[in-house]
Amino acid sequence: MAPSFRSTHSSDSSGQPPASLSQTTFSSTSSDVTSIHTFGPREKSPCKVLIVGAGVGGLVLALCLERAGIDYILLERTQQLPVPKTTIQLGPNTLRAIEQLGLLDEVMQVAKPVSGLTLMKHNMTVSGRIDTLFCKERYGHYSCVLQRSEFLRILISHLPQGKVLWGKYVLEIVNGDAGVQVRCSNGYVEEADIIIGADGAYSAVRQNIYRTMKTKNLLPKSDEEPLKHSLNAIIGITQPLDGSRFPVAYQQFSEVTVVVGKDPLYSLWLSPIVNNRVVWSVSGELLKPEDGDNTNFKQSEFGPEAIDAVCGLIQDLEIPWGGTMADLIECTQRDHMTKIMVEEKQFKTWHYGRVALIGEGQGAEQAIMDAIYLANHLYRLDETPVHEDYVKIFEGYQRRRAPLVKNAVQMTQSLTHLMNTQGLSADVKRKVMFSLPDWLKAAGADKLQVRPLLDYLAPVDDRGKKSVKSSNIM
């Protein structure tokens, strides 16, 4: 649970919360603060929040603010939801809050629980396996995989009409002490009290605040450097598969399989998802990263001709269920394939003035936890917050999320490097990693557990036997 934020204006001499808060309260003491919790939306919004980006983080934040009674508007540069191309993985860290929001049943209808991860060599011999079924008993929920577009569809269905404005590409931001303003490419202008940029690694919001900070010599040197990509990957989602040919797609659980090949080096990831489909991806030396700085702050995808060329490179790769990648490519529509760029960069700056950033760069779960933290603190604002109140929230947000993001990025980078490196040393490291005793694997997973909740909604039970350490609480 996030510690409550109380501005210098947030209570009268009696120490009571603002009158606009619901009067249903309960007390809770965290490791460093005693706070008054309130249920239900605020009667009067303390501010207007402008969210940029209808991804996982932006839409979850919008729904959290909707339930909090905080005014908001969301601007999205595209005209509609994307076609299914990628998946996300959700686990105990976020499913508890998703249940609190009343979305768990809907989400689990389009999600498949993950049983584990099996590592195989190019000759299809098993190198090791990591079991994930223990998550349900230990942390309260299975880890599960689902289409990103399906999760976004669920979130949008719970937002009022007119709260998401499509086709609004942000070009310019005015970030002042009294408020913020954005101007879009079609001339549309929107004003608010704060901006939350949730528009990805190539964020227009990030570009704007970094440009301003750089002119004032406030931007860390590391944040001035362009994004670096260690490798590219192609990812696709098949159509429903034939059960006699691919019985694995019809199983209750999704067993993620990773094949590490060589000459040239590649890693092939396969994961069954709902409706008897499979998400697949291939990365490595077969797909060389682009050269130069032109990938900085730029979304880059394969065009139709490039898709065909890459499919030609990977079609002969053997898959563990018999046959080759050509069998899966044949069952995958071209517009359900996309390019993924694996980034090595970790930004230090996540806020400036009245603008803060949340992102899926560290995965959908981190974006959801970012949204929960910000919503909790915005809910506790005074009725008439001042500039310093927002700055204090954003400073606390960056301070709290930094160690979580650092751990997530390091783990992702280590796994990416491990799965895309050749040689005896890499083979040994992979073997060791996937052969660790269960207790040691669980101990590592314990360190990543946060499981935050929204302070202003009725709490849901923590079904996990392993409680969250106070040092992990957001």
mmCIF file of N, CA and C in Angstrom, residues 295-374:
data_model
loop_
_atom_site.group_PDB
_atom_site.id
_atom_site.type_symbol
_atom_site.label_atom_id
_atom_site.label_comp_id
_atom_site.label_asym_id
_atom_site.label_seq_id
_atom_site.Cartn_x
_atom_site.Cartn_y
_atom_site.Cartn_z
ATOM 1 N N THR A 295 17.011 5.431 -34.492
ATOM 2 C CA THR A 295 15.993 4.709 -33.727
ATOM 3 C C THR A 295 15.632 5.441 -32.449
ATOM 4 N N ASN A 296 16.368 6.502 -32.132
ATOM 5 C CA ASN A 296 16.094 7.232 -30.896
ATOM 6 C C ASN A 296 14.741 7.925 -30.963
ATOM 7 N N PHE A 297 13.875 7.628 -29.963
ATOM 8 C CA PHE A 297 12.536 8.215 -29.893
ATOM 9 C C PHE A 297 11.730 8.000 -31.173
ATOM 10 N N LYS A 298 11.896 6.844 -31.807
ATOM 11 C CA LYS A 298 11.173 6.590 -33.051
ATOM 12 C C LYS A 298 10.637 5.170 -33.045
ATOM 13 N N GLN A 299 9.352 5.023 -33.334
ATOM 14 C CA GLN A 299 8.764 3.698 -33.425
ATOM 15 C C GLN A 299 9.129 3.109 -34.777
ATOM 16 N N SER A 300 9.697 1.933 -34.782
ATOM 17 C CA SER A 300 10.138 1.310 -36.016
ATOM 18 C C SER A 300 9.535 -0.080 -36.125
ATOM 19 N N GLU A 301 8.868 -0.372 -37.240
ATOM 20 C CA GLU A 301 8.280 -1.673 -37.448
ATOM 21 C C GLU A 301 8.622 -2.188 -38.835
ATOM 22 N N PHE A 302 8.483 -3.496 -39.003
ATOM 23 C CA PHE A 302 8.662 -4.085 -40.309
ATOM 24 C C PHE A 302 7.499 -3.713 -41.214
ATOM 25 N N GLY A 303 7.806 -3.345 -42.464
ATOM 26 C CA GLY A 303 6.767 -3.200 -43.458
ATOM 27 C C GLY A 303 6.443 -4.564 -44.047
ATOM 28 N N PRO A 304 5.447 -4.641 -44.963
ATOM 29 C CA PRO A 304 5.041 -5.926 -45.535
ATOM 30 C C PRO A 304 6.189 -6.683 -46.201
ATOM 31 N N GLU A 305 7.020 -5.979 -46.966
ATOM 32 C CA GLU A 305 8.127 -6.655 -47.646
ATOM 33 C C GLU A 305 9.158 -7.168 -46.646
ATOM 34 N N ALA A 306 9.432 -6.374 -45.618
ATOM 35 C CA ALA A 306 10.404 -6.798 -44.610
ATOM 36 C C ALA A 306 9.873 -7.991 -43.820
ATOM 37 N N ILE A 307 8.564 -8.006 -43.555
ATOM 38 C CA ILE A 307 7.962 -9.139 -42.856
ATOM 39 C C ILE A 307 8.198 -10.417 -43.648
ATOM 40 N N ASP A 308 7.944 -10.377 -44.943
ATOM 41 C CA ASP A 308 8.140 -11.547 -45.789
ATOM 42 C C ASP A 308 9.609 -11.983 -45.788
ATOM 43 N N ALA A 309 10.515 -11.004 -45.829
ATOM 44 C CA ALA A 309 11.942 -11.333 -45.848
ATOM 45 C C ALA A 309 12.369 -12.017 -44.552
ATOM 46 N N VAL A 310 11.898 -11.485 -43.427
ATOM 47 C CA VAL A 310 12.266 -12.066 -42.136
ATOM 48 C C VAL A 310 11.643 -13.448 -41.977
ATOM 49 N N CYS A 311 10.412 -13.604 -42.407
ATOM 50 C CA CYS A 311 9.784 -14.921 -42.340
ATOM 51 C C CYS A 311 10.578 -15.943 -43.139
ATOM 52 N N GLY A 312 11.156 -15.491 -44.243
ATOM 53 C CA GLY A 312 12.008 -16.384 -45.024
ATOM 54 C C GLY A 312 13.248 -16.815 -44.261
ATOM 55 N N LEU A 313 13.751 -15.949 -43.396
ATOM 56 C CA LEU A 313 14.946 -16.275 -42.611
ATOM 57 C C LEU A 313 14.663 -17.277 -41.494
ATOM 58 N N ILE A 314 13.447 -17.241 -40.951
ATOM 59 C CA ILE A 314 13.166 -18.049 -39.763
ATOM 60 C C ILE A 314 12.290 -19.264 -40.045
ATOM 61 N N GLN A 315 11.801 -19.405 -41.266
ATOM 62 C CA GLN A 315 10.800 -20.433 -41.544
ATOM 63 C C GLN A 315 11.314 -21.857 -41.371
ATOM 64 N N ASP A 316 12.623 -22.060 -41.466
ATOM 65 C CA ASP A 316 13.158 -23.418 -41.365
ATOM 66 C C ASP A 316 13.581 -23.787 -39.941
ATOM 67 N N LEU A 317 13.399 -22.872 -38.992
ATOM 68 C CA LEU A 317 13.761 -23.189 -37.609
ATOM 69 C C LEU A 317 12.836 -24.280 -37.069
ATOM 70 N N GLU A 318 13.439 -25.269 -36.436
ATOM 71 C CA GLU A 318 12.668 -26.375 -35.885
ATOM 72 C C GLU A 318 11.931 -25.921 -34.627
ATOM 73 N N ILE A 319 10.706 -26.430 -34.427
ATOM 74 C CA ILE A 319 9.947 -26.123 -33.221
ATOM 75 C C ILE A 319 9.769 -27.403 -32.405
ATOM 76 N N PRO A 320 9.625 -27.295 -31.095
ATOM 77 C CA PRO A 320 9.629 -28.492 -30.246
ATOM 78 C C PRO A 320 8.401 -29.386 -30.386
ATOM 79 N N TRP A 321 7.365 -28.943 -31.077
ATOM 80 C CA TRP A 321 6.143 -29.733 -31.223
ATOM 81 C C TRP A 321 6.119 -30.511 -32.530
ATOM 82 N N GLY A 322 7.275 -30.556 -33.217
ATOM 83 C CA GLY A 322 7.338 -31.164 -34.527
ATOM 84 C C GLY A 322 7.090 -30.140 -35.607
ATOM 85 N N GLY A 323 7.783 -30.284 -36.727
ATOM 86 C CA GLY A 323 7.647 -29.316 -37.799
ATOM 87 C C GLY A 323 8.596 -28.142 -37.632
ATOM 88 N N THR A 324 8.312 -27.071 -38.347
ATOM 89 C CA THR A 324 9.172 -25.893 -38.338
ATOM 90 C C THR A 324 8.342 -24.626 -38.147
ATOM 91 N N MET A 325 9.047 -23.517 -38.062
ATOM 92 C CA MET A 325 8.362 -22.228 -37.921
ATOM 93 C C MET A 325 7.454 -21.921 -39.092
ATOM 94 N N ALA A 326 7.724 -22.529 -40.240
ATOM 95 C CA ALA A 326 6.867 -22.307 -41.404
ATOM 96 C C ALA A 326 5.423 -22.708 -41.095
ATOM 97 N N ASP A 327 5.248 -23.717 -40.241
ATOM 98 C CA ASP A 327 3.897 -24.166 -39.888
ATOM 99 C C ASP A 327 3.150 -23.106 -39.082
ATOM 100 N N LEU A 328 3.869 -22.410 -38.200
ATOM 101 C CA LEU A 328 3.240 -21.344 -37.420
ATOM 102 C C LEU A 328 3.067 -20.076 -38.243
ATOM 103 N N ILE A 329 4.044 -19.770 -39.087
ATOM 104 C CA ILE A 329 3.943 -18.584 -39.942
ATOM 105 C C ILE A 329 2.736 -18.705 -40.869
ATOM 106 N N GLU A 330 2.494 -19.918 -41.374
ATOM 107 C CA GLU A 330 1.365 -20.150 -42.262
ATOM 108 C C GLU A 330 0.038 -19.852 -41.571
ATOM 109 N N CYS A 331 0.007 -20.001 -40.244
ATOM 110 C CA CYS A 331 -1.222 -19.767 -39.469
ATOM 111 C C CYS A 331 -1.274 -18.373 -38.856
ATOM 112 N N THR A 332 -0.365 -17.480 -39.258
ATOM 113 C CA THR A 332 -0.294 -16.137 -38.685
ATOM 114 C C THR A 332 -0.515 -15.084 -39.773
ATOM 115 N N GLN A 333 -1.514 -14.249 -39.600
ATOM 116 C CA GLN A 333 -1.745 -13.171 -40.555
ATOM 117 C C GLN A 333 -0.576 -12.185 -40.512
ATOM 118 N N ARG A 334 -0.254 -11.622 -41.641
ATOM 119 C CA ARG A 334 0.886 -10.700 -41.713
ATOM 120 C C ARG A 334 0.677 -9.477 -40.827
ATOM 121 N N ASP A 335 -0.570 -8.996 -40.709
ATOM 122 C CA ASP A 335 -0.793 -7.822 -39.868
ATOM 123 C C ASP A 335 -0.860 -8.185 -38.389
ATOM 124 N N HIS A 336 -0.671 -9.464 -38.050
ATOM 125 C CA HIS A 336 -0.559 -9.891 -36.663
ATOM 126 C C HIS A 336 0.888 -10.196 -36.299
ATOM 127 N N MET A 337 1.820 -9.691 -37.118
ATOM 128 C CA MET A 337 3.246 -9.777 -36.828
ATOM 129 C C MET A 337 3.797 -8.368 -36.657
ATOM 130 N N THR A 338 4.778 -8.232 -35.816
ATOM 131 C CA THR A 338 5.368 -6.910 -35.612
ATOM 132 C C THR A 338 6.813 -7.042 -35.169
ATOM 133 N N LYS A 339 7.503 -5.929 -35.220
ATOM 134 C CA LYS A 339 8.899 -5.863 -34.807
ATOM 135 C C LYS A 339 8.987 -5.354 -33.376
ATOM 136 N N ILE A 340 9.794 -6.000 -32.582
ATOM 137 C CA ILE A 340 10.046 -5.567 -31.214
ATOM 138 C C ILE A 340 11.520 -5.200 -31.106
ATOM 139 N N MET A 341 11.793 -4.045 -30.531
ATOM 140 C CA MET A 341 13.175 -3.593 -30.354
ATOM 141 C C MET A 341 13.527 -3.689 -28.874
ATOM 142 N N VAL A 342 14.489 -4.522 -28.557
ATOM 143 C CA VAL A 342 14.898 -4.733 -27.174
ATOM 144 C C VAL A 342 15.860 -3.616 -26.770
ATOM 145 N N GLU A 343 15.433 -2.819 -25.790
ATOM 146 C CA GLU A 343 16.183 -1.631 -25.388
ATOM 147 C C GLU A 343 17.023 -1.901 -24.147
ATOM 148 N N GLU A 344 18.201 -1.319 -24.106
ATOM 149 C CA GLU A 344 19.104 -1.499 -22.984
ATOM 150 C C GLU A 344 19.111 -0.311 -22.033
ATOM 151 N N LYS A 345 18.445 0.760 -22.414
ATOM 152 C CA LYS A 345 18.552 2.008 -21.661
ATOM 153 C C LYS A 345 17.569 2.071 -20.496
ATOM 154 N N GLN A 346 18.044 2.627 -19.369
ATOM 155 C CA GLN A 346 17.178 2.906 -18.231
ATOM 156 C C GLN A 346 17.246 4.403 -17.949
ATOM 157 N N PHE A 347 16.137 5.095 -18.165
ATOM 158 C CA PHE A 347 16.097 6.538 -17.949
ATOM 159 C C PHE A 347 16.110 6.847 -16.457
ATOM 160 N N LYS A 348 16.760 7.949 -16.100
ATOM 161 C CA LYS A 348 16.810 8.390 -14.712
ATOM 162 C C LYS A 348 15.692 9.375 -14.379
ATOM 163 N N THR A 349 15.284 10.171 -15.360
ATOM 164 C CA THR A 349 14.338 11.263 -15.123
ATOM 165 C C THR A 349 12.927 10.849 -15.511
ATOM 166 N N TRP A 350 12.010 10.897 -14.539
ATOM 167 C CA TRP A 350 10.630 10.484 -14.782
ATOM 168 C C TRP A 350 9.630 11.584 -14.437
ATOM 169 N N HIS A 351 10.122 12.786 -14.137
ATOM 170 C CA HIS A 351 9.199 13.892 -13.906
ATOM 171 C C HIS A 351 9.951 15.209 -14.036
ATOM 172 N N TYR A 352 9.197 16.240 -14.356
ATOM 173 C CA TYR A 352 9.725 17.603 -14.377
ATOM 174 C C TYR A 352 8.535 18.554 -14.277
ATOM 175 N N GLY A 353 8.600 19.460 -13.284
ATOM 176 C CA GLY A 353 7.504 20.402 -13.103
ATOM 177 C C GLY A 353 6.201 19.676 -12.839
ATOM 178 N N ARG A 354 5.199 19.947 -13.668
ATOM 179 C CA ARG A 354 3.881 19.329 -13.517
ATOM 180 C C ARG A 354 3.678 18.155 -14.477
ATOM 181 N N VAL A 355 4.757 17.562 -14.923
ATOM 182 C CA VAL A 355 4.694 16.439 -15.861
ATOM 183 C C VAL A 355 5.435 15.241 -15.289
ATOM 184 N N ALA A 356 4.802 14.079 -15.347
ATOM 185 C CA ALA A 356 5.439 12.832 -14.920
ATOM 186 C C ALA A 356 5.222 11.778 -16.001
ATOM 187 N N LEU A 357 6.068 10.754 -15.973
ATOM 188 C CA LEU A 357 6.016 9.690 -16.958
ATOM 189 C C LEU A 357 5.745 8.351 -16.285
ATOM 190 N N ILE A 358 4.905 7.549 -16.912
ATOM 191 C CA ILE A 358 4.795 6.149 -16.531
ATOM 192 C C ILE A 358 5.019 5.356 -17.802
ATOM 193 N N GLY A 359 5.381 4.097 -17.686
ATOM 194 C CA GLY A 359 5.695 3.430 -18.937
ATOM 195 C C GLY A 359 5.687 1.933 -18.893
ATOM 196 N N GLU A 360 5.490 1.357 -20.113
ATOM 197 C CA GLU A 360 5.562 -0.075 -20.295
ATOM 198 C C GLU A 360 6.965 -0.519 -20.652
ATOM 199 N N GLY A 361 7.915 0.422 -20.677
ATOM 200 C CA GLY A 361 9.278 0.042 -21.015
ATOM 201 C C GLY A 361 9.815 -1.049 -20.118
ATOM 202 N N GLN A 362 9.351 -1.073 -18.860
ATOM 203 C CA GLN A 362 9.748 -2.121 -17.933
ATOM 204 C C GLN A 362 8.645 -3.171 -17.790
ATOM 205 N N GLY A 363 7.730 -3.203 -18.730
ATOM 206 C CA GLY A 363 6.682 -4.203 -18.712
ATOM 207 C C GLY A 363 5.354 -3.642 -18.251
ATOM 208 N N ALA A 364 4.269 -4.353 -18.617
ATOM 209 C CA ALA A 364 2.930 -3.904 -18.286
ATOM 210 C C ALA A 364 2.708 -3.824 -16.786
ATOM 211 N N GLU A 365 3.295 -4.748 -16.033
ATOM 212 C CA GLU A 365 3.081 -4.751 -14.589
ATOM 213 C C GLU A 365 3.644 -3.495 -13.935
ATOM 214 N N GLN A 366 4.816 -3.049 -14.369
ATOM 215 C CA GLN A 366 5.384 -1.834 -13.800
ATOM 216 C C GLN A 366 4.514 -0.632 -14.129
ATOM 217 N N ALA A 367 3.983 -0.578 -15.343
ATOM 218 C CA ALA A 367 3.102 0.523 -15.726
ATOM 219 C C ALA A 367 1.851 0.552 -14.852
ATOM 220 N N ILE A 368 1.300 -0.618 -14.539
ATOM 221 C CA ILE A 368 0.115 -0.689 -13.684
ATOM 222 C C ILE A 368 0.446 -0.235 -12.273
ATOM 223 N N MET A 369 1.588 -0.665 -11.742
ATOM 224 C CA MET A 369 1.982 -0.252 -10.395
ATOM 225 C C MET A 369 2.265 1.245 -10.341
ATOM 226 N N ASP A 370 2.835 1.806 -11.399
ATOM 227 C CA ASP A 370 3.014 3.258 -11.480
ATOM 228 C C ASP A 370 1.674 3.970 -11.363
ATOM 229 N N ALA A 371 0.677 3.471 -12.102
ATOM 230 C CA ALA A 371 -0.647 4.094 -12.109
ATOM 231 C C ALA A 371 -1.281 4.037 -10.726
ATOM 232 N N ILE A 372 -1.132 2.917 -10.035
ATOM 233 C CA ILE A 372 -1.708 2.770 -8.693
ATOM 234 C C ILE A 372 -1.077 3.761 -7.737
ATOM 235 N N TYR A 373 0.243 3.872 -7.777
ATOM 236 C CA TYR A 373 0.933 4.799 -6.877
ATOM 237 C C TYR A 373 0.451 6.226 -7.103
ATOM 238 N N LEU A 374 0.411 6.661 -8.351
ATOM 239 C CA LEU A 374 0.017 8.040 -8.645
ATOM 240 C C LEU A 374 -1.443 8.292 -8.270
#
